PDB file of C-alpha atoms in Angstrom:
ATOM      1  CA  LEU A   1     155.595  86.601 171.453  1.00  0.00           C
ATOM      2  CA  PHE A   2     154.364  83.440 169.791  1.00  0.00           C
ATOM      3  CA  ALA A   3     151.065  83.736 167.954  1.00  0.00           C
ATOM      4  CA  VAL A   4     150.540  80.119 167.013  1.00  0.00           C
ATOM      5  CA  LYS A   5     148.540  77.243 168.380  1.00  0.00           C
ATOM      6  CA  PRO A   6     150.656  74.473 169.927  1.00  0.00           C
ATOM      7  CA  MET A   7     150.681  71.460 167.641  1.00  0.00           C
ATOM      8  CA  ARG A   8     152.814  68.454 166.895  1.00  0.00           C
ATOM      9  CA  ALA A   9     155.714  68.921 164.531  1.00  0.00           C
ATOM     10  CA  ARG A  10     154.901  68.827 160.842  1.00  0.00           C
ATOM     11  CA  LYS A  11     157.067  67.302 158.199  1.00  0.00           C
ATOM     12  CA  MET A  12     158.866  70.081 156.342  1.00  0.00           C
ATOM     13  CA  PHE A  13     158.159  70.305 152.641  1.00  0.00           C
ATOM     14  CA  ALA A  14     161.669  71.523 151.913  1.00  0.00           C
ATOM     15  CA  TYR A  15     165.013  72.043 153.544  1.00  0.00           C
ATOM     16  CA  ASP A  16     167.332  73.788 151.127  1.00  0.00           C
ATOM     17  CA  TRP A  17     169.391  76.670 152.522  1.00  0.00           C
ATOM     18  CA  SER A  18     170.924  77.398 149.112  1.00  0.00           C
ATOM     19  CA  LYS A  19     167.451  78.326 147.819  1.00  0.00           C
ATOM     20  CA  GLY A  20     166.594  80.242 150.986  1.00  0.00           C
ATOM     21  CA  TYR A  21     163.813  78.173 152.524  1.00  0.00           C
ATOM     22  CA  VAL A  22     163.427  75.574 155.237  1.00  0.00           C
ATOM     23  CA  SER A  23     159.651  75.132 155.485  1.00  0.00           C
ATOM     24  CA  PRO A  24     156.432  76.218 153.785  1.00  0.00           C
ATOM     25  CA  PHE A  25     154.902  79.670 154.208  1.00  0.00           C
ATOM     26  CA  LEU A  26     151.970  79.275 156.612  1.00  0.00           C
ATOM     27  CA  PRO A  27     150.406  82.625 157.564  1.00  0.00           C
ATOM     28  CA  THR A  28     149.088  83.190 161.073  1.00  0.00           C
ATOM     29  CA  GLU A  29     145.291  83.325 161.207  1.00  0.00           C
ATOM     30  CA  ALA A  30     144.180  86.976 161.436  1.00  0.00           C
ATOM     31  CA  ASP A  31     141.882  86.443 164.433  1.00  0.00           C
ATOM     32  CA  LEU A  32     144.569  84.517 166.319  1.00  0.00           C
ATOM     33  CA  ALA A  33     147.144  87.266 165.653  1.00  0.00           C
ATOM     34  CA  ARG A  34     144.697  89.968 166.766  1.00  0.00           C
ATOM     35  CA  ARG A  35     143.818  88.178 170.007  1.00  0.00           C
ATOM     36  CA  ALA A  36     147.450  87.319 170.839  1.00  0.00           C
ATOM     37  CA  LEU A  37     148.581  90.911 170.326  1.00  0.00           C
ATOM     38  CA  GLU A  38     145.642  92.256 172.342  1.00  0.00           C
ATOM     39  CA  ALA A  39     146.547  89.916 175.202  1.00  0.00           C
ATOM     40  CA  ALA A  40     150.196  90.992 175.020  1.00  0.00           C
ATOM     41  CA  GLY A  41     149.325  94.702 175.026  1.00  0.00           C
ATOM     42  CA  VAL A  42     151.627  95.879 172.226  1.00  0.00           C
ATOM     43  CA  ALA A  43     150.730  99.597 172.205  1.00  0.00           C
ATOM     44  CA  GLY A  44     153.909 101.665 172.472  1.00  0.00           C
ATOM     45  CA  THR A  45     156.231  98.650 172.145  1.00  0.00           C
ATOM     46  CA  ALA A  46     158.613  97.312 169.502  1.00  0.00           C
ATOM     47  CA  ILE A  47     157.543  94.072 167.808  1.00  0.00           C
ATOM     48  CA  VAL A  48     160.003  91.644 166.186  1.00  0.00           C
ATOM     49  CA  ASP A  49     158.619  88.842 164.016  1.00  0.00           C
ATOM     50  CA  LEU A  50     160.983  86.081 162.855  1.00  0.00           C
ATOM     51  CA  GLY A  51     159.560  84.474 159.733  1.00  0.00           C
ATOM     52  CA  SER A  52     157.347  87.512 159.173  1.00  0.00           C
ATOM     53  CA  GLY A  53     156.070  86.451 155.751  1.00  0.00           C
ATOM     54  CA  LYS A  54     153.889  89.127 154.187  1.00  0.00           C
ATOM     55  CA  GLY A  55     153.724  91.045 157.465  1.00  0.00           C
ATOM     56  CA  ASP A  56     150.287  90.073 158.786  1.00  0.00           C
ATOM     57  CA  LEU A  57     151.367  90.070 162.432  1.00  0.00           C
ATOM     58  CA  LEU A  58     153.303  93.326 162.037  1.00  0.00           C
ATOM     59  CA  VAL A  59     150.401  95.104 160.329  1.00  0.00           C
ATOM     60  CA  GLU A  60     148.089  94.045 163.161  1.00  0.00           C
ATOM     61  CA  ALA A  61     150.663  95.178 165.741  1.00  0.00           C
ATOM     62  CA  ALA A  62     150.860  98.568 164.002  1.00  0.00           C
ATOM     63  CA  ALA A  63     147.055  98.813 164.063  1.00  0.00           C
ATOM     64  CA  GLN A  64     147.162  98.178 167.803  1.00  0.00           C
ATOM     65  CA  GLY A  65     149.687 100.962 168.401  1.00  0.00           C
ATOM     66  CA  ALA A  66     153.123  99.307 168.248  1.00  0.00           C
ATOM     67  CA  SER A  67     155.814 101.982 168.015  1.00  0.00           C
ATOM     68  CA  LEU A  68     158.217  99.916 165.844  1.00  0.00           C
ATOM     69  CA  CYS A  69     157.714  96.808 163.707  1.00  0.00           C
ATOM     70  CA  VAL A  70     160.687  94.654 162.658  1.00  0.00           C
ATOM     71  CA  GLY A  71     160.329  91.565 160.482  1.00  0.00           C
ATOM     72  CA  PHE A  72     162.745  88.971 159.143  1.00  0.00           C
ATOM     73  CA  ASP A  73     161.951  86.476 156.396  1.00  0.00           C
ATOM     74  CA  LEU A  74     164.113  84.486 153.966  1.00  0.00           C
ATOM     75  CA  ASP A  75     161.702  85.081 151.063  1.00  0.00           C
ATOM     76  CA  GLU A  76     162.439  88.468 149.449  1.00  0.00           C
ATOM     77  CA  ALA A  77     159.092  88.516 147.605  1.00  0.00           C
ATOM     78  CA  LEU A  78     157.282  88.254 150.948  1.00  0.00           C
ATOM     79  CA  ASN A  79     159.580  90.950 152.391  1.00  0.00           C
ATOM     80  CA  GLU A  80     158.613  93.309 149.556  1.00  0.00           C
ATOM     81  CA  GLU A  81     154.916  92.696 150.219  1.00  0.00           C
ATOM     82  CA  ALA A  82     155.424  93.281 153.960  1.00  0.00           C
ATOM     83  CA  ARG A  83     157.289  96.552 153.304  1.00  0.00           C
ATOM     84  CA  ALA A  84     154.523  97.801 151.016  1.00  0.00           C
ATOM     85  CA  ARG A  85     151.820  96.920 153.542  1.00  0.00           C
ATOM     86  CA  LEU A  86     153.666  98.530 156.465  1.00  0.00           C
ATOM     87  CA  LYS A  87     154.264 101.783 154.559  1.00  0.00           C
ATOM     88  CA  THR A  88     150.506 102.378 154.705  1.00  0.00           C
ATOM     89  CA  CYS A  89     150.447 101.855 158.507  1.00  0.00           C
ATOM     90  CA  ASN A  90     152.412 105.017 159.330  1.00  0.00           C
ATOM     91  CA  VAL A  91     154.685 103.261 161.846  1.00  0.00           C
ATOM     92  CA  PRO A  92     158.501 102.945 161.749  1.00  0.00           C
ATOM     93  CA  HIS A  93     159.431  99.536 160.358  1.00  0.00           C
ATOM     94  CA  GLU A  94     162.312  97.438 159.064  1.00  0.00           C
ATOM     95  CA  ILE A  95     161.943  94.265 157.003  1.00  0.00           C
ATOM     96  CA  SER A  96     164.971  92.209 155.975  1.00  0.00           C
ATOM     97  CA  ALA A  97     166.204  88.734 155.114  1.00  0.00           C
TER      98      ALA A  97
END
């Protein structure tokens, strides 16, 4: 599932694996995430989000009835925020780097 608008490649702001990042954090627009997940019909499914950031897409998937939400992000601070947000959604979840 890709919840982004097609666009030409952007120049990365950073590419430093030793510091754990390869590009800037750009959250998915809430309305775009909602519409993409509605179109996909995520109720009762497992959702995996690579580059999950603070968990916006996963929280929306949980709100739409996803049975499991799994996110991966290199930024541990964003992972902590995603974990905290998903705890309130009452859906099984796993967030890791």
